[in-house]
Amino acid sequence: MNSNRSEYLKNNHPVEGAEGIRKYTVINQDDADKLNIPVDPNLLKFYDQGVNGSYIKHLCLDKSEKCLSEEMYGKLLIFHLNLSLVCICYIIFSVIAYSDNNLSQSHFIFHLSCNIGMLLLSFCLLPLIKNPEIFVKYHKRFYAGLSVIVYFYYVIGNKHVLNSIINTDISEYNLPMNLGIIAYSITLRYVIYHNFLSILIVSLIMLSAYISATLASPKAYNLNNFNEFFIVLIFIVLQIIDTQHTELNQKKSFWAQFQYERSYKTSITNRDEDIVDGFHTETELLIQACDKIKKTLKQVCSVIIFKDIKEKLKLAQVELDHVKHQIGKGGYLKEVKIEPRVDMDPEDQEFISQNYLEVSYATPPERSAITEVTLFEFKDREQTFIFSHYGIDKLESVLSQLGKNWSFDIWFVHDTTGHSVSILGKYLFEKWQLNNFLNAESLCTDEFFERLEAGYGKNPYHNACHAADVLHTQLFFISQSSLSKSLTQIDIIACIISALGHDIGHPALTNRFLVNNRDKIAVRYNDSSVLENMHSAKTFKLLATEGINIFKNLTIDDWVKMRKTIIEMILETDMSRHFEILGKFRTRVQTLSNMDISIFEDKCQILGMALKCADIGHSAKDIDLHEKWSMLVCEEFFRQGDIEKERGQAVSMYCDRVTTDIPKSQAGFIKNICLPLYEIWCFYLKSETVEKFALEQLKKNLEFWSHKKKRRATVKEDLRSKADALKRIQTSK
């Protein structure tokens, strides 16, 4: 069976199958061993010095690269133990020979001092073990230098050579120097990890010294010495050859591992290549890793011909799909990995780090049991609803554009009536007869919306008009897409209340400012989604007030669902969680494609994203409206910057009214925050209307600010050039 399988695979060359699945041939093991290693064939050094450094660390250090490996410690122990034993033996032999008058005093002193000196010298490098980086850098040079000294001693220590040098014939005893050469050479290879170049250089120096000492000394010029020399020569040559072979194999093994690790790191770095921007959660990366594993399993399955193994591989793919969906629908990881695009401005990056990165929030899954009519099935009230006391016969005709005209101007309503939140709330409740669903009196709902509007301060940006504009934008997303066919009366009420109350009581300061200044709001909400928790709490505090509690007649189940939906929607507007929320939604919509609006948890996530997109909806409005809102938000930022200056604090990015480049800040905001969000939102809605009016206008606004940014930079450069020219003229005078 195995032979048939091998024949089958050998006869099938790698081709692309009908389904694009690659078929593989059996690779000869000898061919697999022939790695293309980028090393000098003579010196066995990697051409890349960085790879050489990695190779040395691989040999000497442990995985943490903070201390020597156990293998290195073992080899150091063997080397120093061997050298110490040889030196001690030579000292003992010298003492015995000197005691028996077979060794002259001068020879005895020479051997004694050399062996003690070599012992002391060999341990000089060991204290550097505490600093592995320095040890690894110098240990090869140290042991090569030590080897030259040791070999010179072994050559000169021969009695004939030593007698010639000190011109005496007294010593008859000859220490076994060649034995020392052999023993030392063996352990030297291990302590310098079979480094071919070092062994070659040291061996050539030793052999040259051996030949020179033998030829230069007539007393050493005899047959016995030549026999010993040739024994040493043959041993050293074999050592050099074996060292070259061993180091080459070591580098093959290292290079294979190095390439694998590098390709793995590259794949990890590029595993999010399908994500258009540079911000993504670990959840997305895990799901993409599952997809790649599944693809690999499919390729392996195409090669395997054993039915039982193939079935197990298919089962593994099914299990992997289950794991992938569990990752996508389960608790989302909070960590956001930032890999900014190359063209991202450093100040934009700092601004994002300060304002759009924080902790996450998740809710348990739950299915909805609500069966009311959907917005698509709503019937508008036939009786005309007139705001005659505002001096306009039919303000309703203006309000009828809510959710239909993308660039609906809430400022017109405010300038005409002096109100915004209360007007829109009353109008929508009357239009869709939502009071009947809640079983609430009109006076009760009217009073609630008036009190809700009164809760907003006179801020430049985070005011009642902003809340009303957000409601209109959210209704546009719903009414101009298939969402209108899925949202019930209770969902629409939650959308209206969450939009109109999502910024109530806003102090015109950021969460970061409140936390850093230990504000009582931050203390109350434990530094977590500070403002959003406050807005939710204030909204429900109003709803709990006697006389304006429009939810008092809801069933317990409906009240719990309503409260849960509103809170989650408001919490989704926390911009410090922007990338976590974006990554979570993108995972479900684009990667898993399993968002189901009939599931309560998924519906909350979708409505939360709708409110989040509406919250920054001004960035996609017609240029006049967008520029007006942009100036207002900048003014609010600048006021915070003024407070920070007064308190002697570092001014937050883009909050300094003197140094902030408004076109640059707005272009960065749209490019890095708004555009990725609207792209995935439009991808989910699949509404040509939303894409045409919102996404396309957003891109036009980005071009508008980018053009202003370039023009401003040109003007600055011209002014700088004129100033430099004027300075040169004044200097020349």
XYZ file of C-alpha atoms in Angstrom:
733
model
C 0.000 0.000 0.000
C 2.796 2.433 0.937
C 4.741 1.699 -2.235
C 1.628 2.314 -4.345
C 1.047 5.587 -2.532
C 4.633 6.695 -3.159
C 4.367 5.833 -6.835
C 1.102 7.728 -7.066
C 2.600 10.855 -5.515
C 5.827 10.679 -7.509
C 3.910 10.531 -10.772
C 1.821 13.597 -9.929
C 3.681 16.866 -10.379
C 2.539 19.925 -8.425
C -0.354 21.436 -10.382
C -3.355 23.577 -9.561
C -6.470 21.442 -9.283
C -9.940 22.305 -10.468
C -10.677 23.957 -7.139
C -7.352 25.752 -6.958
C -5.929 23.218 -4.492
C -2.242 22.429 -4.984
C -1.137 18.803 -5.268
C 2.346 17.943 -4.023
C 5.028 15.442 -5.042
C 7.319 13.512 -2.733
C 10.585 15.397 -2.246
C 13.860 13.490 -2.158
C 15.389 13.710 1.327
C 18.843 14.506 -0.075
C 17.409 17.438 -2.004
C 15.649 18.666 1.108
C 18.986 18.768 2.946
C 20.556 21.009 0.300
C 19.639 24.319 1.824
C 20.688 27.492 0.116
C 22.609 28.982 3.049
C 23.938 32.539 2.559
C 27.437 31.854 3.962
C 30.964 32.352 2.701
C 31.919 28.867 1.420
C 35.527 29.282 2.602
C 35.143 30.915 6.004
C 31.630 29.633 6.784
C 30.446 33.077 7.893
C 26.990 34.417 7.098
C 27.122 37.327 4.695
C 24.644 39.207 6.873
C 26.278 40.330 10.114
C 22.885 40.439 11.789
C 22.375 36.745 11.061
C 25.867 36.031 12.425
C 24.895 37.754 15.653
C 21.670 35.769 15.857
C 23.622 32.553 15.242
C 26.031 33.256 18.124
C 23.135 34.105 20.444
C 21.360 30.942 19.338
C 24.412 28.890 20.331
C 25.272 30.600 23.600
C 22.105 32.061 25.119
C 18.810 30.643 26.295
C 15.455 31.578 24.766
C 15.141 34.722 26.871
C 18.581 35.899 25.633
C 19.240 37.190 29.152
C 21.564 34.443 30.373
C 23.764 31.674 29.003
C 22.132 28.421 27.997
C 22.545 25.277 30.077
C 24.441 23.715 27.177
C 26.940 26.585 27.207
C 27.422 26.237 30.954
C 28.074 22.524 30.477
C 30.683 23.084 27.771
C 32.442 25.753 29.826
C 32.553 23.328 32.748
C 34.059 20.540 30.606
C 36.658 22.858 29.041
C 37.867 24.425 32.278
C 37.769 21.124 34.134
C 39.882 19.480 31.416
C 42.405 22.336 31.306
C 42.594 22.451 35.100
C 43.179 18.689 35.384
C 45.898 18.757 32.705
C 47.647 21.717 34.364
C 47.420 20.089 37.799
C 48.793 16.827 36.378
C 51.714 18.682 34.765
C 52.410 20.452 38.060
C 52.384 17.108 39.913
C 54.607 15.461 37.266
C 57.012 18.405 37.457
C 57.196 18.239 41.253
C 57.858 14.477 41.187
C 60.477 14.764 38.425
C 62.184 17.657 40.206
C 62.203 15.708 43.480
C 63.880 12.769 41.702
C 66.445 15.127 40.106
C 65.114 14.292 36.628
C 64.068 17.897 36.029
C 66.284 20.934 36.318
C 65.321 23.836 38.507
C 64.901 26.146 35.526
C 62.640 23.618 33.773
C 60.688 23.095 36.991
C 60.133 26.830 37.465
C 59.101 27.178 33.806
C 56.515 24.363 33.965
C 55.214 25.427 37.366
C 54.792 29.099 36.435
C 53.271 28.336 33.009
C 50.666 25.927 34.374
C 49.694 28.191 37.265
C 49.542 31.143 34.853
C 47.332 29.228 32.406
C 44.998 28.224 35.235
C 44.605 31.814 36.404
C 44.255 33.155 32.870
C 41.616 30.579 31.916
C 39.321 31.782 34.692
C 39.632 35.496 33.854
C 36.627 35.432 31.507
C 34.301 33.567 33.838
C 33.188 36.663 35.857
C 31.738 38.017 32.600
C 29.172 35.213 32.685
C 27.059 37.606 34.765
C 26.907 39.850 31.687
C 25.985 37.439 28.869
C 25.989 40.132 26.176
C 29.670 41.005 26.767
C 30.603 37.356 27.292
C 29.099 36.319 23.954
C 30.815 39.224 22.221
C 34.350 38.448 23.451
C 34.435 34.767 24.435
C 35.606 33.504 21.027
C 38.520 35.958 20.920
C 39.460 35.188 24.500
C 39.587 31.427 24.008
C 41.438 31.811 20.712
C 44.061 33.970 22.461
C 44.233 31.548 25.385
C 44.720 28.691 22.923
C 47.730 30.385 21.321
C 49.351 30.714 24.766
C 48.534 27.109 25.729
C 49.803 25.720 22.421
C 53.039 27.735 22.693
C 53.589 26.237 26.132
C 52.984 22.715 24.820
C 55.452 23.281 21.957
C 58.163 24.996 23.997
C 57.629 22.637 26.952
C 59.207 19.774 25.002
C 62.499 19.020 26.843
C 64.613 19.225 23.669
C 63.188 22.610 22.674
C 63.414 23.894 26.237
C 67.002 22.629 26.616
C 67.931 24.468 23.419
C 66.324 27.682 24.604
C 67.980 27.721 28.049
C 71.111 25.933 26.717
C 71.206 23.035 29.169
C 71.112 19.233 29.039
C 70.367 18.624 32.687
C 66.654 17.695 32.309
C 66.106 14.159 31.181
C 62.361 13.885 31.958
C 60.006 14.955 29.191
C 56.405 15.865 30.128
C 53.751 14.385 27.735
C 53.150 17.650 25.863
C 51.522 16.060 22.808
C 48.902 14.504 25.063
C 48.089 18.007 26.308
C 47.757 19.272 22.721
C 45.277 16.515 21.858
C 43.218 16.864 25.052
C 43.069 20.651 24.785
C 42.160 20.619 21.065
C 39.169 18.359 21.673
C 37.588 20.529 24.383
C 38.466 23.796 22.610
C 36.141 22.873 19.745
C 33.177 22.618 22.059
C 33.717 25.832 23.984
C 33.857 27.884 20.762
C 31.070 25.834 19.167
C 33.138 24.218 16.406
C 34.060 27.550 14.861
C 35.998 26.513 11.773
C 37.842 29.803 11.241
C 39.064 30.045 14.848
C 40.196 26.401 14.938
C 41.953 26.801 11.583
C 43.875 29.929 12.628
C 44.869 28.587 16.044
C 45.900 25.209 14.578
C 48.037 26.810 11.859
C 49.774 28.982 14.462
C 50.430 25.932 16.642
C 51.746 23.805 13.749
C 53.954 26.653 12.543
C 55.380 27.048 16.033
C 55.878 23.287 16.300
C 57.793 23.111 12.995
C 59.814 26.244 13.748
C 60.806 25.004 17.209
C 61.774 21.569 15.852
C 63.839 22.892 12.938
C 65.436 25.689 14.961
C 66.597 23.366 17.726
C 69.311 20.831 16.771
C 68.588 18.918 19.977
C 64.922 18.536 18.992
C 65.838 17.469 15.479
C 65.409 13.691 15.872
C 63.225 10.854 14.622
C 61.096 10.566 17.773
C 60.120 14.231 17.627
C 59.229 13.910 13.943
C 57.057 10.876 14.690
C 55.262 12.808 17.426
C 54.873 15.816 15.124
C 53.228 13.746 12.387
C 50.856 12.208 14.923
C 49.861 15.712 16.066
C 49.646 16.903 12.444
C 47.301 14.092 11.407
C 45.140 14.655 14.492
C 44.924 18.437 13.922
C 44.070 18.033 10.219
C 41.292 15.594 11.093
C 40.084 18.043 13.744
C 39.958 20.887 11.206
C 38.055 18.771 8.660
C 35.580 17.541 11.252
C 35.130 21.070 12.620
C 34.320 22.389 9.147
C 31.747 19.639 8.610
C 30.203 20.101 12.068
C 29.916 23.886 11.792
C 28.336 23.615 8.345
C 25.696 21.227 9.710
C 25.100 23.526 12.681
C 24.541 26.477 10.380
C 22.233 24.453 8.139
C 20.133 23.562 11.141
C 20.167 27.147 12.426
C 19.326 28.617 9.022
C 16.358 26.290 8.583
C 15.032 27.300 12.009
C 15.848 30.970 11.405
C 13.962 30.989 8.099
C 10.988 29.266 9.691
C 10.836 31.740 12.582
C 11.250 34.691 10.236
C 8.503 33.466 7.907
C 6.278 32.813 10.919
C 6.860 36.313 12.293
C 6.210 37.743 8.838
C 2.958 35.824 8.587
C 1.940 37.051 12.049
C 2.775 40.626 11.055
C 0.840 40.358 7.795
C -2.037 38.204 8.991
C -4.286 41.271 9.057
C -3.503 42.215 5.456
C -7.187 42.059 4.544
C -7.984 44.843 7.022
C -7.742 48.172 5.270
C -6.619 50.316 8.206
C -3.910 49.757 10.776
C -6.057 49.195 13.879
C -7.445 45.790 14.757
C -8.315 43.675 17.780
C -6.777 40.352 18.709
C -10.181 38.780 18.010
C -9.844 39.628 14.320
C -6.306 38.266 14.235
C -7.364 35.006 15.899
C -10.165 34.492 13.402
C -7.836 35.156 10.480
C -5.386 32.650 11.961
C -8.229 30.096 12.071
C -8.943 30.763 8.391
C -5.309 30.181 7.464
C -5.179 26.948 9.463
C -8.367 25.784 7.766
C -6.883 26.556 4.355
C -3.773 24.552 5.245
C -5.908 21.627 6.405
C -7.730 21.676 3.068
C -4.416 21.515 1.218
C -3.219 18.626 3.380
C -6.546 16.872 2.889
C -6.065 17.042 -0.886
C -2.803 15.082 -0.558
C -3.947 12.408 1.900
C -5.492 9.356 0.236
C -6.322 7.413 3.402
C -10.052 7.757 3.987
C -9.967 7.656 7.801
C -7.296 10.373 8.028
C -9.110 12.513 5.472
C -12.338 12.245 7.486
C -10.511 13.356 10.627
C -9.065 16.346 8.774
C -12.529 17.322 7.547
C -13.866 17.000 11.087
C -11.007 19.227 12.275
C -12.105 21.879 9.756
C -15.653 21.761 11.118
C -14.359 22.090 14.679
C -12.167 24.998 13.602
C -15.197 26.765 12.129
C -16.976 26.299 15.441
C -13.998 27.736 17.338
C -13.855 30.684 14.941
C -17.515 31.542 15.465
C -17.195 31.158 19.219
C -14.290 33.604 19.190
C -16.327 36.060 17.149
C -19.484 35.819 19.251
C -17.934 35.333 22.678
C -16.179 37.784 24.971
C -14.078 40.138 22.934
C -10.499 40.765 23.887
C -9.839 44.291 25.049
C -6.342 44.691 23.758
C -6.044 46.781 20.603
C -2.870 46.423 18.612
C -1.863 49.590 16.812
C 0.122 49.402 13.636
C -0.218 52.886 12.156
C 0.004 53.357 8.431
C 3.273 54.717 7.114
C 1.571 57.948 6.064
C -0.104 58.546 9.453
C 0.873 61.870 10.971
C 2.658 61.548 14.371
C 0.340 64.130 15.934
C -2.701 62.235 14.646
C -1.241 59.086 16.177
C -0.756 60.863 19.518
C -4.299 62.267 19.353
C -5.682 58.779 18.714
C -3.648 57.324 21.596
C -4.965 59.997 23.958
C -8.628 59.811 23.038
C -9.542 56.560 21.306
C -7.925 53.728 23.250
C -9.385 52.357 26.470
C -11.019 49.249 27.931
C -13.855 47.167 26.491
C -17.408 46.225 27.444
C -19.491 43.223 26.463
C -22.967 41.809 27.113
C -24.251 38.260 27.430
C -26.191 36.895 24.434
C -29.950 36.820 24.622
C -32.698 36.250 22.057
C -35.484 38.769 21.642
C -39.065 37.690 22.128
C -40.558 40.968 20.845
C -43.083 40.578 18.041
C -44.382 44.121 17.538
C -44.740 45.738 14.140
C -41.582 47.045 12.496
C -40.803 50.612 11.439
C -41.397 49.534 7.840
C -44.988 48.742 8.852
C -45.558 51.920 10.894
C -48.442 54.119 9.799
C -47.998 57.852 10.200
C -50.738 59.627 12.089
C -53.309 60.956 9.631
C -54.168 64.040 11.695
C -51.864 66.961 11.024
C -49.577 67.742 13.962
C -49.089 71.537 13.963
C -46.585 73.571 16.024
C -48.655 76.718 15.470
C -47.455 78.434 18.627
C -43.956 78.740 17.112
C -45.218 81.100 14.414
C -44.974 78.587 11.580
C -48.181 77.128 10.216
C -46.688 73.796 9.365
C -43.352 73.161 11.065
C -44.310 69.557 10.509
C -43.511 69.923 6.808
C -39.921 70.750 7.767
C -39.734 67.940 10.309
C -41.067 65.476 7.755
C -37.567 65.501 6.256
C -36.221 63.768 9.368
C -34.476 60.566 8.325
C -34.987 61.385 4.641
C -32.886 64.449 3.832
C -29.256 63.610 4.730
C -28.281 67.242 5.207
C -31.315 68.147 7.303
C -30.403 71.389 9.121
C -31.305 71.138 12.796
C -30.057 74.693 13.263
C -33.047 75.956 11.270
C -35.429 74.254 13.709
C -33.491 75.608 16.689
C -33.247 79.150 15.332
C -36.970 79.132 14.542
C -38.316 77.616 17.739
C -35.504 77.950 20.267
C -35.710 74.190 20.830
C -34.424 71.024 19.209
C -34.556 67.864 21.353
C -38.091 68.463 22.600
C -39.372 69.333 19.110
C -37.998 66.162 17.507
C -39.043 63.928 20.392
C -42.624 65.202 20.460
C -42.909 65.073 16.679
C -41.714 61.478 16.306
C -43.793 60.168 19.218
C -46.873 61.807 17.736
C -46.081 60.789 14.148
C -45.607 57.098 14.940
C -48.150 57.031 17.796
C -45.547 55.705 20.200
C -47.506 57.042 23.175
C -50.133 54.422 22.448
C -47.542 51.662 22.554
C -46.147 52.936 25.867
C -49.626 53.640 27.204
C -48.351 57.069 28.233
C -50.069 60.456 28.225
C -48.922 63.076 25.702
C -48.379 65.574 28.518
C -46.063 63.069 30.198
C -43.911 62.504 27.100
C -43.875 66.223 26.260
C -42.654 67.065 29.760
C -40.020 64.323 29.574
C -38.517 65.648 26.335
C -38.537 69.218 27.634
C -36.717 68.142 30.806
C -34.303 66.085 28.704
C -33.469 69.125 26.566
C -33.043 71.282 29.666
C -30.367 68.843 30.845
C -28.015 69.984 28.080
C -25.614 72.850 28.724
C -24.754 75.779 26.466
C -21.684 74.059 25.056
C -20.267 74.944 21.639
C -20.652 71.373 20.354
C -22.074 68.921 22.900
C -25.440 70.632 23.186
C -29.091 69.801 22.519
C -28.756 70.579 18.794
C -26.002 67.965 18.515
C -28.258 65.369 20.180
C -31.131 66.196 17.816
C -28.832 66.050 14.792
C -27.549 62.641 15.924
C -31.144 61.383 16.124
C -31.846 62.544 12.569
C -28.655 60.896 11.277
C -29.490 57.644 13.038
C -33.020 57.644 11.595
C -31.545 58.189 8.122
C -29.422 55.041 8.507
C -32.482 53.087 9.629
C -35.076 54.378 7.172
C -32.775 54.222 4.124
C -31.715 50.616 4.691
C -33.172 47.210 5.454
C -32.978 47.989 9.183
C -36.445 49.537 8.903
C -37.841 46.049 8.240
C -36.301 44.608 11.407
C -36.779 47.239 14.121
C -39.914 47.175 16.242
C -41.645 49.965 18.138
C -39.642 49.225 21.265
C -36.413 49.410 19.222
C -37.378 52.760 17.694
C -38.229 54.187 21.112
C -34.824 53.011 22.379
C -33.155 54.702 19.395
C -34.972 57.989 20.019
C -34.258 58.076 23.762
C -30.607 56.989 23.421
C -29.871 59.518 20.669
C -31.557 62.450 22.417
C -30.040 61.560 25.795
C -26.603 60.303 24.761
C -24.803 63.544 25.764
C -27.088 64.970 28.472
C -25.144 66.905 31.103
C -21.957 66.920 29.010
C -19.365 69.241 30.646
C -17.585 69.961 27.317
C -14.516 68.075 28.568
C -13.082 64.721 27.507
C -13.025 61.529 29.563
C -9.245 61.740 29.664
C -9.350 65.236 31.156
C -11.853 64.205 33.831
C -9.831 61.139 34.821
C -6.497 62.985 34.917
C -7.991 65.758 37.049
C -9.728 63.344 39.442
C -13.080 64.905 38.686
C -15.984 63.742 40.858
C -17.693 62.287 37.764
C -14.626 60.144 37.023
C -14.452 59.052 40.663
C -18.147 58.138 40.665
C -17.860 55.959 37.554
C -14.442 54.446 38.337
C -12.660 56.051 35.354
C -14.529 53.720 32.970
C -16.577 55.294 30.139
C -17.060 58.169 32.546
C -19.253 60.505 30.493
C -21.224 57.735 28.801
C -22.132 56.166 32.146
C -23.164 59.593 33.403
C -25.360 60.247 30.339
C -27.080 56.880 30.795
C -27.598 57.472 34.500
C -29.036 60.972 33.975
C -31.390 59.719 31.269
C -32.786 56.969 33.470
C -32.932 59.283 36.468
C -35.324 61.438 34.440
C -37.282 58.350 33.406
C -37.665 57.449 37.080
C -39.070 60.886 37.960
C -42.720 60.933 38.939
C -44.913 62.513 36.278
C -42.488 62.020 33.364
C -41.785 58.281 33.608
C -42.916 57.287 30.129
C -41.835 53.660 30.744
C -43.892 53.068 33.878
C -46.539 50.999 32.073
C -44.098 48.681 30.308
C -43.925 45.050 31.354
C -40.868 44.030 33.339
C -39.404 42.141 30.368
C -39.908 45.052 27.975
C -38.509 47.532 30.511
C -35.380 45.399 31.028
C -34.839 45.070 27.264
C -35.454 48.785 26.727
C -33.023 49.780 29.474
C -30.367 47.316 28.300
C -30.627 48.543 24.711
C -30.431 52.240 25.617
C -27.477 51.790 27.972
C -25.505 49.712 25.487
C -26.184 52.172 22.680
C -25.005 55.139 24.749
C -21.917 53.263 25.985
C -20.970 52.525 22.363
C -20.419 56.284 21.842
C -17.356 56.183 24.126
C -14.617 57.249 21.715
C -11.898 55.883 23.994
C -13.235 52.435 22.990
C -13.451 53.354 19.318
C -11.067 50.753 17.920
C -12.351 47.979 20.159
C -15.941 48.651 19.013
C -14.880 48.987 15.375
C -12.857 45.764 15.500
C -15.679 43.863 17.184
C -18.225 44.958 14.596
C -15.850 44.369 11.689
C -15.153 40.846 12.946
C -18.827 39.920 12.993
C -19.749 41.634 9.728
C -16.755 41.193 7.460
C -14.764 38.262 8.826
C -17.509 35.974 10.150
C -20.489 37.389 8.222
C -22.821 36.029 10.898
C -24.536 39.127 12.297
C -28.180 38.230 12.979
C -30.447 41.143 13.872
C -33.099 38.739 15.178
C -30.742 37.945 18.081
C -31.080 40.522 20.834
C -27.336 40.815 21.477
C -26.622 41.346 17.777
C -29.417 43.906 17.515
C -27.884 45.883 20.392
C -24.524 45.806 18.638
C -26.042 47.009 15.349
C -28.037 49.818 16.978
C -24.980 50.813 19.002
C -22.972 51.092 15.794
C -25.765 53.154 14.215
C -25.641 55.621 17.114
C -21.840 55.660 17.075
C -21.761 56.527 13.359
C -24.476 59.138 13.882
C -22.498 60.655 16.772
C -19.735 61.669 14.348
C -22.196 62.086 11.469
C -21.383 65.758 10.959
C -18.126 64.639 9.313
C -20.168 63.282 6.383
C -22.676 66.130 5.994
C -22.657 68.743 3.229
C -19.568 70.889 3.458
C -21.323 73.974 4.900
C -22.915 72.027 7.743
C -19.793 69.963 8.293
C -17.518 73.002 8.482
C -19.886 74.687 10.959
C -19.927 71.641 13.241
C -16.144 71.257 12.894
C -15.523 74.808 14.065
C -17.815 74.211 17.044
C -16.044 71.028 18.128
C -12.661 72.750 17.723
C -13.837 75.625 19.905
C -14.888 73.143 22.584
C -11.475 71.467 22.404
C -9.770 74.859 22.625
C -11.712 75.757 25.769
C -10.451 72.567 27.381
C -6.939 73.520 26.273
C -7.363 76.932 27.907
C -8.298 75.244 31.196
C -5.266 72.946 30.942
C -3.013 75.964 30.397
C -4.515 77.741 33.411
C -3.801 74.681 35.559
C -0.256 74.348 34.253
C -1.014 70.986 32.651
C 0.162 69.618 29.327
C -2.320 70.679 26.655
C -4.048 67.725 24.991
C -3.393 67.169 21.303
C -5.360 69.532 19.027
C -6.650 71.480 22.055
C -4.267 74.433 21.792
C -6.009 77.294 19.996
C -2.631 78.883 19.172
C -0.743 75.973 17.640
C -3.486 73.645 16.346
C -3.685 73.324 12.579
C -7.455 72.882 12.134
C -7.393 71.548 8.534
C -4.708 69.058 9.532
C -6.595 67.902 12.627
C -9.883 67.497 10.745
C -8.257 65.656 7.854
C -6.593 63.290 10.321
C -9.862 62.744 12.206
C -11.782 61.831 9.057
C -9.000 59.682 7.617
C -8.142 57.710 10.753
C -11.441 57.595 12.656
C -14.467 58.334 10.477
C -13.591 56.733 7.148
C -12.811 53.184 8.433
C -15.975 53.326 10.564
C -18.265 54.447 7.739
C -16.759 51.975 5.288
C -17.595 48.957 7.450
C -20.995 50.450 8.373
C -21.916 50.906 4.700
C -20.557 47.427 3.990
C -23.065 46.059 6.496
C -26.056 48.220 5.491
C -25.571 47.589 1.755
C -27.624 50.702 1.085
C -26.836 52.635 -2.071
C -28.539 55.701 -0.583
C -26.404 55.726 2.569
C -23.256 55.081 0.568
C -24.077 57.829 -1.928
C -24.965 60.546 0.570
C -22.831 59.620 3.584
C -19.701 57.759 2.490
C -19.112 59.695 -0.718
C -19.628 63.034 1.031
C -17.232 61.933 3.768
C -14.540 61.362 1.145
C -15.252 64.787 -0.367
C -14.881 66.400 3.057
C -11.539 64.643 3.496
C -10.388 66.113 0.180
C -11.650 69.530 1.310
C -9.560 69.531 4.496
C -6.556 67.941 2.794
C -6.587 70.691 0.178
C -6.818 73.339 2.898
C -3.996 71.637 4.762
C -1.711 71.732 1.697
C -2.608 75.347 0.938
C -1.935 76.331 4.547
C 1.420 74.543 4.446
C 2.320 76.401 1.231
C 1.433 79.762 2.786
C 3.510 78.937 5.862
C 6.452 77.992 3.674
C 6.153 81.250 1.697
C 6.048 83.295 4.910
C 9.035 81.390 6.280
C 10.984 82.005 3.063
C 10.180 85.722 3.154
C 11.206 85.920 6.809
C 14.505 84.165 6.045
C 15.152 86.489 3.105
C 14.430 89.551 5.258
C 16.755 88.216 7.941
C 19.564 87.726 5.402
C 19.108 91.300 4.103
C 19.256 92.720 7.618
C 22.335 90.629 8.395
C 24.125 91.824 5.237
C 23.497 95.457 6.213
